[in-house]
PDB file of C-alpha atoms in Angstrom:
ATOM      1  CA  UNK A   1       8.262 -11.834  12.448  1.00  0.00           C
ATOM      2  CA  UNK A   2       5.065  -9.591  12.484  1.00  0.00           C
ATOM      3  CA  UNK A   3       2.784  -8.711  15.232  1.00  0.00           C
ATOM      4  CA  UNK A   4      -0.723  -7.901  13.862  1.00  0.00           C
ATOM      5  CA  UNK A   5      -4.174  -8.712  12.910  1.00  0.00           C
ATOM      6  CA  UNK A   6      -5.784 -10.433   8.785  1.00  0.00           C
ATOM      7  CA  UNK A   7      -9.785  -9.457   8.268  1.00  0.00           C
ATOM      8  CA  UNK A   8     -12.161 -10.082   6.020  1.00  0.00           C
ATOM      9  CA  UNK A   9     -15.706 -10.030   5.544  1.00  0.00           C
ATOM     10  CA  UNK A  10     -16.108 -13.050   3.505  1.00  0.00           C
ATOM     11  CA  UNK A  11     -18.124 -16.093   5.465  1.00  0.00           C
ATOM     12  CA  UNK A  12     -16.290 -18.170   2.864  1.00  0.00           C
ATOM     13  CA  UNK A  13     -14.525 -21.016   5.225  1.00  0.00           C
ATOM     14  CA  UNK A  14     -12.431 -21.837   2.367  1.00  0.00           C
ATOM     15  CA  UNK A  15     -11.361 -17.492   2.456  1.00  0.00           C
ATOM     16  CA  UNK A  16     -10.679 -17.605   6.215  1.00  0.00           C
ATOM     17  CA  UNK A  17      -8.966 -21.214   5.775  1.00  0.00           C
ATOM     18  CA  UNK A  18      -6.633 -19.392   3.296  1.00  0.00           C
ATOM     19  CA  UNK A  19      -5.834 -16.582   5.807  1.00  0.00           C
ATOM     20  CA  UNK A  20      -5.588 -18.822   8.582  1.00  0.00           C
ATOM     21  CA  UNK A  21      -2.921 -21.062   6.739  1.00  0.00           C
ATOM     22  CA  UNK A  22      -0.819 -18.026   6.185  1.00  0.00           C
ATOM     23  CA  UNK A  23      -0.792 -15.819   9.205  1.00  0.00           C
ATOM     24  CA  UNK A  24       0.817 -18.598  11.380  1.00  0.00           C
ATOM     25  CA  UNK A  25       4.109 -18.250   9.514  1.00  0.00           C
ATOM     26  CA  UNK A  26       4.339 -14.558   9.732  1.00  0.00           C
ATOM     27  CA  UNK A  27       2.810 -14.223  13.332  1.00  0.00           C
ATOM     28  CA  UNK A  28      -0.211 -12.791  12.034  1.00  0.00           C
ATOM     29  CA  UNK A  29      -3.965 -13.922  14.135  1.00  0.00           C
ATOM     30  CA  UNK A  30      -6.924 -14.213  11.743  1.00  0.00           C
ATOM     31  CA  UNK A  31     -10.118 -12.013  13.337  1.00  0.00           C
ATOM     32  CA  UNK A  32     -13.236 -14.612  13.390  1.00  0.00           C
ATOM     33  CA  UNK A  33     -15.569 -12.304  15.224  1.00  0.00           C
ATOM     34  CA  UNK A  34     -19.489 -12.605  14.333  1.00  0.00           C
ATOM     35  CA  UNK A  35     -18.443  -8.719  14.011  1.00  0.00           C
ATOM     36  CA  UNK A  36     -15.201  -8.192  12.586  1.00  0.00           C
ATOM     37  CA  UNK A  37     -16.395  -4.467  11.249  1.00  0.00           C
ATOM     38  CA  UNK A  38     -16.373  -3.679  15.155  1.00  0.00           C
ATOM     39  CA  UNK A  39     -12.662  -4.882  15.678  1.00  0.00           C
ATOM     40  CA  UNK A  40     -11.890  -3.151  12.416  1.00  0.00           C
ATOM     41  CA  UNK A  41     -12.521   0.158  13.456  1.00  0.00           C
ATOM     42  CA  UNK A  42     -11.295   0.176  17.140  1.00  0.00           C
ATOM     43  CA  UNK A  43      -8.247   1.834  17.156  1.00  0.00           C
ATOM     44  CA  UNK A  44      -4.724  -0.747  18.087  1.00  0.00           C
ATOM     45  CA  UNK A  45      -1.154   0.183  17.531  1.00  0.00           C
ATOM     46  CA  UNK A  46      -0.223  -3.179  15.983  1.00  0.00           C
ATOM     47  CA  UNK A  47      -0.770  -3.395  11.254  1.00  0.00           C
ATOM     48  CA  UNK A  48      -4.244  -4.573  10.054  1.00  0.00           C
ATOM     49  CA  UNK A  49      -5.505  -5.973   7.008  1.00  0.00           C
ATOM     50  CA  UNK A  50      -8.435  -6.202   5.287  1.00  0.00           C
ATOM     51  CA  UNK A  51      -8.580  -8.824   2.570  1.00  0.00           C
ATOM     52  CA  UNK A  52     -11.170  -8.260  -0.077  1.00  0.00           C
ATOM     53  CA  UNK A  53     -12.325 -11.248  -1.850  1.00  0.00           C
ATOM     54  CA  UNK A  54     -13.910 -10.188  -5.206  1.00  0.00           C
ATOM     55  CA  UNK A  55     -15.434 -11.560  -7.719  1.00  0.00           C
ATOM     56  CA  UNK A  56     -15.975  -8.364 -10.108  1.00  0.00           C
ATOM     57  CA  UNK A  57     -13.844  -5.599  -8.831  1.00  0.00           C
ATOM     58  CA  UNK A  58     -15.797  -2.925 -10.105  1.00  0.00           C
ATOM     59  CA  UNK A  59     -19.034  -3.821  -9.517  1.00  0.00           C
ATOM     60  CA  UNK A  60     -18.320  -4.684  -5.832  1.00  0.00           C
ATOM     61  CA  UNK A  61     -15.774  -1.858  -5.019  1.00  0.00           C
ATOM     62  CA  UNK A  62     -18.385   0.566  -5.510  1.00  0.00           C
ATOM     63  CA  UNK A  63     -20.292  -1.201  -2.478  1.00  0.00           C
ATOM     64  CA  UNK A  64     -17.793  -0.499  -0.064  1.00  0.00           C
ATOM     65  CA  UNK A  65     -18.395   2.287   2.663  1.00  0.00           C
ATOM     66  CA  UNK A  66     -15.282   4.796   1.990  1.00  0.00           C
ATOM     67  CA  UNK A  67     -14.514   5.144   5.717  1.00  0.00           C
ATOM     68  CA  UNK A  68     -14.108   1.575   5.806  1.00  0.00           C
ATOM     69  CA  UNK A  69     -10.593   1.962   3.078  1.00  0.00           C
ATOM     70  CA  UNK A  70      -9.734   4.792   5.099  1.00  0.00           C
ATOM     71  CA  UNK A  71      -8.389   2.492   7.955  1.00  0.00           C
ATOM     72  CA  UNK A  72      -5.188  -0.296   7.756  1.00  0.00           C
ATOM     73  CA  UNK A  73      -4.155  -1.502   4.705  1.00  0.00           C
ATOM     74  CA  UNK A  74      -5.819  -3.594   2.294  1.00  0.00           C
ATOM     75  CA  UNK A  75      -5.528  -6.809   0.073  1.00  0.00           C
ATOM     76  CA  UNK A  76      -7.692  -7.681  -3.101  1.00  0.00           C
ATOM     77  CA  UNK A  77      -7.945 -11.251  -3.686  1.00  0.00           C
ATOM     78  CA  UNK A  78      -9.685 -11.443  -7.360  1.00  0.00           C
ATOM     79  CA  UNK A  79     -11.712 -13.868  -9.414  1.00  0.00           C
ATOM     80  CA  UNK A  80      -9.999 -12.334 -12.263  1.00  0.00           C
ATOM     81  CA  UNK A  81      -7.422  -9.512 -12.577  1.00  0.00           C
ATOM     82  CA  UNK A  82      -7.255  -6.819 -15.326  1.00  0.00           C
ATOM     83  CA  UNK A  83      -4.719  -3.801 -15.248  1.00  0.00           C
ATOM     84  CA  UNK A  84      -7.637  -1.807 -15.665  1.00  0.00           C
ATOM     85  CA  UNK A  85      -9.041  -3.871 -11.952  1.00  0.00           C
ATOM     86  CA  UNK A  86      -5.262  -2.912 -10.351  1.00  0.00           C
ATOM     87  CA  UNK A  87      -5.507   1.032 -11.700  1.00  0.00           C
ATOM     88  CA  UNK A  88      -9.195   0.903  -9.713  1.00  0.00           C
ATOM     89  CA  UNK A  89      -7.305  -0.787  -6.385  1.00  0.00           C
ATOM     90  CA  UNK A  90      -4.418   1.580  -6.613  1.00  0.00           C
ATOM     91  CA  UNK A  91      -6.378   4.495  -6.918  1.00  0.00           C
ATOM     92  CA  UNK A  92      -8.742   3.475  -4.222  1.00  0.00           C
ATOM     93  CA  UNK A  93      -5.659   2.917  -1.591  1.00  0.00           C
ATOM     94  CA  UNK A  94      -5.150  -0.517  -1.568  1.00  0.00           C
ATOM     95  CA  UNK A  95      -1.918  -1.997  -1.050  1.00  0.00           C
ATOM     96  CA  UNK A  96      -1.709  -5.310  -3.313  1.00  0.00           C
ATOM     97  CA  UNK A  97      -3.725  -7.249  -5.471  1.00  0.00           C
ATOM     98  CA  UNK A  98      -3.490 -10.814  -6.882  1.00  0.00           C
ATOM     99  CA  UNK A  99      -6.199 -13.660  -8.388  1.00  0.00           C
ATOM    100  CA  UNK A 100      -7.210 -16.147  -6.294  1.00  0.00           C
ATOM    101  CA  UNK A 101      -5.645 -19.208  -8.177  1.00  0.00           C
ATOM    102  CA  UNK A 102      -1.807 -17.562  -6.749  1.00  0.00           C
ATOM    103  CA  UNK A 103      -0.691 -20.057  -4.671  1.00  0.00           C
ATOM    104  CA  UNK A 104      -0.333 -19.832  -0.725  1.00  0.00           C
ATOM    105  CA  UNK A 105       3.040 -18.901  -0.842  1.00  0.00           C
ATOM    106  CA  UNK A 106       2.619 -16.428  -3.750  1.00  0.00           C
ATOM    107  CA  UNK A 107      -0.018 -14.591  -1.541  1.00  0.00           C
ATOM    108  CA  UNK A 108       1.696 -14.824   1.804  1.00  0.00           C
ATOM    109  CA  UNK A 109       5.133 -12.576  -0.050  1.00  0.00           C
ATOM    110  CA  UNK A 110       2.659  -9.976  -1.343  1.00  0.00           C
ATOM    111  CA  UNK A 111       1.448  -9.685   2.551  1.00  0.00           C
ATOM    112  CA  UNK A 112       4.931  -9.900   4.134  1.00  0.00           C
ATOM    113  CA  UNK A 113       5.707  -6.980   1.615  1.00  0.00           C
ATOM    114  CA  UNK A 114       2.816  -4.785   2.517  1.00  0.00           C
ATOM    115  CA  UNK A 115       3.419  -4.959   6.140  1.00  0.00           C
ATOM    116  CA  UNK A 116       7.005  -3.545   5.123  1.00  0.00           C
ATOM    117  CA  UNK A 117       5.412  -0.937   3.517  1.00  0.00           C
ATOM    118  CA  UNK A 118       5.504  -1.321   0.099  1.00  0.00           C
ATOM    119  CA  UNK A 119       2.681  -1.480  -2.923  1.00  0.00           C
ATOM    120  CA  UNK A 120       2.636  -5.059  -4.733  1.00  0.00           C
ATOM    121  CA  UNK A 121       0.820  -4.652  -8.265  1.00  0.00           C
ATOM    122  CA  UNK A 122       1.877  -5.758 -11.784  1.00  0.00           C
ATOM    123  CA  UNK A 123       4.700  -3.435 -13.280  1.00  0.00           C
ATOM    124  CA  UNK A 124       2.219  -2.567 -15.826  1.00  0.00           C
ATOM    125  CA  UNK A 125      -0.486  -1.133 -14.026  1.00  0.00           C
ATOM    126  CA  UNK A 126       1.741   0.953 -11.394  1.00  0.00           C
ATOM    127  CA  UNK A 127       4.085   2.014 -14.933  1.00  0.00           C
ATOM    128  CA  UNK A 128       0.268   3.159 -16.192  1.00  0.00           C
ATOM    129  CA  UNK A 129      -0.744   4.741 -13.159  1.00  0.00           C
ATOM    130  CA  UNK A 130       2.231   7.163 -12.923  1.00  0.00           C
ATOM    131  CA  UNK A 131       2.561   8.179 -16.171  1.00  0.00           C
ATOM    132  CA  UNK A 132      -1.384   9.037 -16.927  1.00  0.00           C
ATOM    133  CA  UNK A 133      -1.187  11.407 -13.598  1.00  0.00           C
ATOM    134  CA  UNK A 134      -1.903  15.021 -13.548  1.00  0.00           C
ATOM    135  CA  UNK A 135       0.322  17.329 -15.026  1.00  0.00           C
ATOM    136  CA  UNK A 136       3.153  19.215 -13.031  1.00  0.00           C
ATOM    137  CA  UNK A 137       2.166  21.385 -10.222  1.00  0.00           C
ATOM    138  CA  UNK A 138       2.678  25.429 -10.813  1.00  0.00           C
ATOM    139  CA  UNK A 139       4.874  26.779  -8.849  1.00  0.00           C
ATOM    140  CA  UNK A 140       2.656  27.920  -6.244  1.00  0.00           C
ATOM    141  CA  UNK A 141       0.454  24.662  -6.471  1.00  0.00           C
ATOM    142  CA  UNK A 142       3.833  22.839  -5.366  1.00  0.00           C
ATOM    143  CA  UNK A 143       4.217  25.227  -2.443  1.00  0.00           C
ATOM    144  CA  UNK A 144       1.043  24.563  -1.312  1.00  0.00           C
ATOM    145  CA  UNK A 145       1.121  20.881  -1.508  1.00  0.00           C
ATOM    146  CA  UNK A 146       4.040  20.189   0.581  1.00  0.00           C
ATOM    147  CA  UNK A 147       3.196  23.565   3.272  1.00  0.00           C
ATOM    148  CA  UNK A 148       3.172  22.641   6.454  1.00  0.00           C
ATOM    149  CA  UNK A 149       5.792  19.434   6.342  1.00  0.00           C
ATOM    150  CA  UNK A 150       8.271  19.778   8.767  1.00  0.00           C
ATOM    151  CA  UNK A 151      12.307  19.756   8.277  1.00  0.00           C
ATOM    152  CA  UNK A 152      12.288  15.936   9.560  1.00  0.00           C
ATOM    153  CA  UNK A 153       9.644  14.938   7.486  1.00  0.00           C
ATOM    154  CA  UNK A 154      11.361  16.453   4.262  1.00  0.00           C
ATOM    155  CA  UNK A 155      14.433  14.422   5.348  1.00  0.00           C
ATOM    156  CA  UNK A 156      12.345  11.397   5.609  1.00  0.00           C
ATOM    157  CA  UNK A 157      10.343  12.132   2.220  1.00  0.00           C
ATOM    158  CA  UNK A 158      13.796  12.261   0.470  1.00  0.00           C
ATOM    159  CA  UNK A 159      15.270   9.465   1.629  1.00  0.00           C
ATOM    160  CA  UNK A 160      12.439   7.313   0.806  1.00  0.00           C
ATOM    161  CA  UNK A 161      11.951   8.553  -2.657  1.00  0.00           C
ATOM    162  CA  UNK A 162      15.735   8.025  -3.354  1.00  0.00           C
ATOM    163  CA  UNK A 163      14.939   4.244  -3.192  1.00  0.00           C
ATOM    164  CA  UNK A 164      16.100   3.859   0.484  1.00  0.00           C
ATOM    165  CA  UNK A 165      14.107   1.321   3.044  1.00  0.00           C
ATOM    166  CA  UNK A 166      12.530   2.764   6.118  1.00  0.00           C
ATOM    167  CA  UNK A 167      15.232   0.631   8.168  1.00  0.00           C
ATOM    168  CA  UNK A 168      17.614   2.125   5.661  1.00  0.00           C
ATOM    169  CA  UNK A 169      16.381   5.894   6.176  1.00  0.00           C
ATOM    170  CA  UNK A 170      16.018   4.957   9.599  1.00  0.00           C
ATOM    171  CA  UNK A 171      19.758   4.425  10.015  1.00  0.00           C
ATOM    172  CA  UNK A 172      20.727   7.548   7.961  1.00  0.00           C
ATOM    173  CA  UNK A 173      19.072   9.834  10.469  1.00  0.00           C
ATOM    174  CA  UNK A 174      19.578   7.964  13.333  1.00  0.00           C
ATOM    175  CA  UNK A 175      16.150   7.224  14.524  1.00  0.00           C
ATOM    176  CA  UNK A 176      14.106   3.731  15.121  1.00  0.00           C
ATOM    177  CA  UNK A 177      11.930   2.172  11.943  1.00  0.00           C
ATOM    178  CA  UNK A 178       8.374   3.270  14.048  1.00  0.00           C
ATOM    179  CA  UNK A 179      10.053   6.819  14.093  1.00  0.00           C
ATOM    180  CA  UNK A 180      10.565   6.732  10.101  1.00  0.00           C
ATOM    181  CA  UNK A 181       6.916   5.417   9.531  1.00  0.00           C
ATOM    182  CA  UNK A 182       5.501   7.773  11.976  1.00  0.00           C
ATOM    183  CA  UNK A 183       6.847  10.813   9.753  1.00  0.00           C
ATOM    184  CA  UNK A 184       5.806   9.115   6.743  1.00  0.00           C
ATOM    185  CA  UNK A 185       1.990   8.799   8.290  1.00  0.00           C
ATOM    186  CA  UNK A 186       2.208  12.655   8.485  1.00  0.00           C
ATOM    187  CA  UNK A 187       3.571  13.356   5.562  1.00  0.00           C
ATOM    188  CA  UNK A 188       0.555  11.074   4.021  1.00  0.00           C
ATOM    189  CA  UNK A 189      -1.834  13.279   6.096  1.00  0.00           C
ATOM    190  CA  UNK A 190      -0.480  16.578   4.994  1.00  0.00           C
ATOM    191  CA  UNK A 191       0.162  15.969   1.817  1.00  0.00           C
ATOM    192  CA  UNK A 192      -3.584  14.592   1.308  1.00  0.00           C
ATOM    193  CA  UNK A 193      -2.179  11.222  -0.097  1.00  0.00           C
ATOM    194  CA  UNK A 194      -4.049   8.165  -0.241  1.00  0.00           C
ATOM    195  CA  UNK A 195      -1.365   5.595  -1.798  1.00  0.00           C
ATOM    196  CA  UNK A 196       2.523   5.595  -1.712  1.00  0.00           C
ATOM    197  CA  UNK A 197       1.965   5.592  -5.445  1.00  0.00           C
ATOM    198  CA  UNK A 198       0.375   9.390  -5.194  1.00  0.00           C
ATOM    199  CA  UNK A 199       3.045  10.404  -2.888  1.00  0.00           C
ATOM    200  CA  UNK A 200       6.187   9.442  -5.022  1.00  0.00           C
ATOM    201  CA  UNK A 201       4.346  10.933  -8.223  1.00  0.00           C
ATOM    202  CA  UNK A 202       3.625  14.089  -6.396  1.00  0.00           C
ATOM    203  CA  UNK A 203       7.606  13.944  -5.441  1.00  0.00           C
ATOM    204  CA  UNK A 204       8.590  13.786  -8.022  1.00  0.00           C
ATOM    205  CA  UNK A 205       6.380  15.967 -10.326  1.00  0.00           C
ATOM    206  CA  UNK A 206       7.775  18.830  -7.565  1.00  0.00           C
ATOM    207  CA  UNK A 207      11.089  17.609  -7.562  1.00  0.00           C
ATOM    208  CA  UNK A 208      11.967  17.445 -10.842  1.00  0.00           C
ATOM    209  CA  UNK A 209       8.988  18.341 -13.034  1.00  0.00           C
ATOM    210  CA  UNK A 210       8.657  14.831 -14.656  1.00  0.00           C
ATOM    211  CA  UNK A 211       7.685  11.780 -13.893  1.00  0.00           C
ATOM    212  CA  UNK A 212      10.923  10.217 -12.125  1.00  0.00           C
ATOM    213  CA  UNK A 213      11.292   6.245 -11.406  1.00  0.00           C
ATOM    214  CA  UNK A 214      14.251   6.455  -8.827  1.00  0.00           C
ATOM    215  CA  UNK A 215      13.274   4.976  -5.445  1.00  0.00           C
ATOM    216  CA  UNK A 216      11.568   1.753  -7.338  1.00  0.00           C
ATOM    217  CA  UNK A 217      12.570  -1.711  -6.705  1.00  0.00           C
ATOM    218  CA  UNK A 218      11.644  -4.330  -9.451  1.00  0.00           C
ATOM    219  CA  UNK A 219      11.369  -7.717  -8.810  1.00  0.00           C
ATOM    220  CA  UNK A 220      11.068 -10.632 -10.868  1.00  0.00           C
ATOM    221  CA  UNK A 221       9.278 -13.790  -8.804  1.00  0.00           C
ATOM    222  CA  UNK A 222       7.959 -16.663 -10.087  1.00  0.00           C
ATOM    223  CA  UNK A 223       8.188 -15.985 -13.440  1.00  0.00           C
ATOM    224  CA  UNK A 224       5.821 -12.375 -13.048  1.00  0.00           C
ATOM    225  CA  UNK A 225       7.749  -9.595 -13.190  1.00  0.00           C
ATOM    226  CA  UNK A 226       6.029  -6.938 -10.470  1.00  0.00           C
ATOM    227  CA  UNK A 227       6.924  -3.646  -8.899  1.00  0.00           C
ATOM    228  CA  UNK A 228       7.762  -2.822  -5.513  1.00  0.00           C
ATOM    229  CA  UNK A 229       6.849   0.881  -4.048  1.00  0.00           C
ATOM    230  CA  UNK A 230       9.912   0.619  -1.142  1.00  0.00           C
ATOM    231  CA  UNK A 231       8.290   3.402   1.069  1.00  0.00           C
TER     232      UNK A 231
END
């Protein structure tokens, strides 16, 4: 399915067990280096993963080395989970969160759907998170924010925020999926995004001056009714 790479920091052999027992099925490898910080930061084309196991999210957040969130994507695997914990995660540029009682299974669909792409948080907290954002942008606060973003890109940005896949985008304009998230990575860059939950607020604060839920996909699974960020 997947070609890539789990970390984590944790020595916990029951943590890597856990990551071990679910990257076979999606043709993931677990890193067991003595250094895995070392692996982490040299540069490879294939999606990696950092799982976080915490017990007190903001307590132990504030530990972590910012350069370290600014690379791959990353997974909190919580003690306990609050909305207020999942505002903190979101806001710091992870891509998922979940408590460490979720079954196996539970935790291996909220990593298949980050390495598609997409955020996977409670409805609640990502419902909280874009309606407590800044206020529309003036006029030439929206020109500025989008400067620089080439014709392609805008194509891309509109497609995605319309609720369309990248494979889905990827077939409107003609191009491969790598081409779609390779626009998207820019458009992250210039538009000095750190989520996909900042970029579709900023969107659609420009595009239509309020906050705008097109482009989400809801899902109800095992009973827990989440939200799904298809970009």
């Amino acid at each position: 399915m997947y070609n890539g790479e789990l970390f984590t920091l944790s020595k916990s052999p029951k943590n890597i067990q856990l990551l071990k027992n679910i990257s076979g099925l999606l043709n993931l490898k677990v890193n067991t280096s003595i250094k895995p910080l070392t692996a982490w930061y040299n540069p490879q084309k294939e999606p990696k993963i950092l799982f976080h196991f915490f017990k007190d999210v903001h307590s132990e957040l504030g530990q972590i080395d910012p350069e370290l969130l600014s690379a791959g994507k990353h997974i909190a695997i919580c003690e306990t989970l609050s909305m207020e914990d999942e505002l903190t995660l979101i806001k710091h540029g992870f891509s998922g969160a979940t408590e460490e009682c979720s079954p196996a299974h539970a935790i291996m669909q909220m990593l298949d759907n980050v390495l598609e792409g997409n955020l996977f948080f409670s409805l609640s907290a990502l419902s909280h998170y874009i309606q407590t954002q800044q206020k529309p942008a003036k006029a030439s606060e929206q020109h500025a924010l989008f400067q620089g973003i080439t014709k392609k890109e805008k194509e891309v940005l509109s497609f995605i925020c319309k609720g369309l896949s990248n494979s889905e985008a990827a077939n409107k304009m003609n191009v491969s999926i790598n081409t779609i998230k390779m626009h998207l990575q820019n458009i992250y860059k210039k538009t000095d995004c750190k989520s996909r939950g900042q970029l579709l607020f900023k969107y659609n604060q420009i595009q239509y001056g309020k906050n705008n839920f097109n482009g989400w996909k809801i899902y109800r699974e095992d009973n827990i009714e989440v939200a799904i960020f298809d970009i």
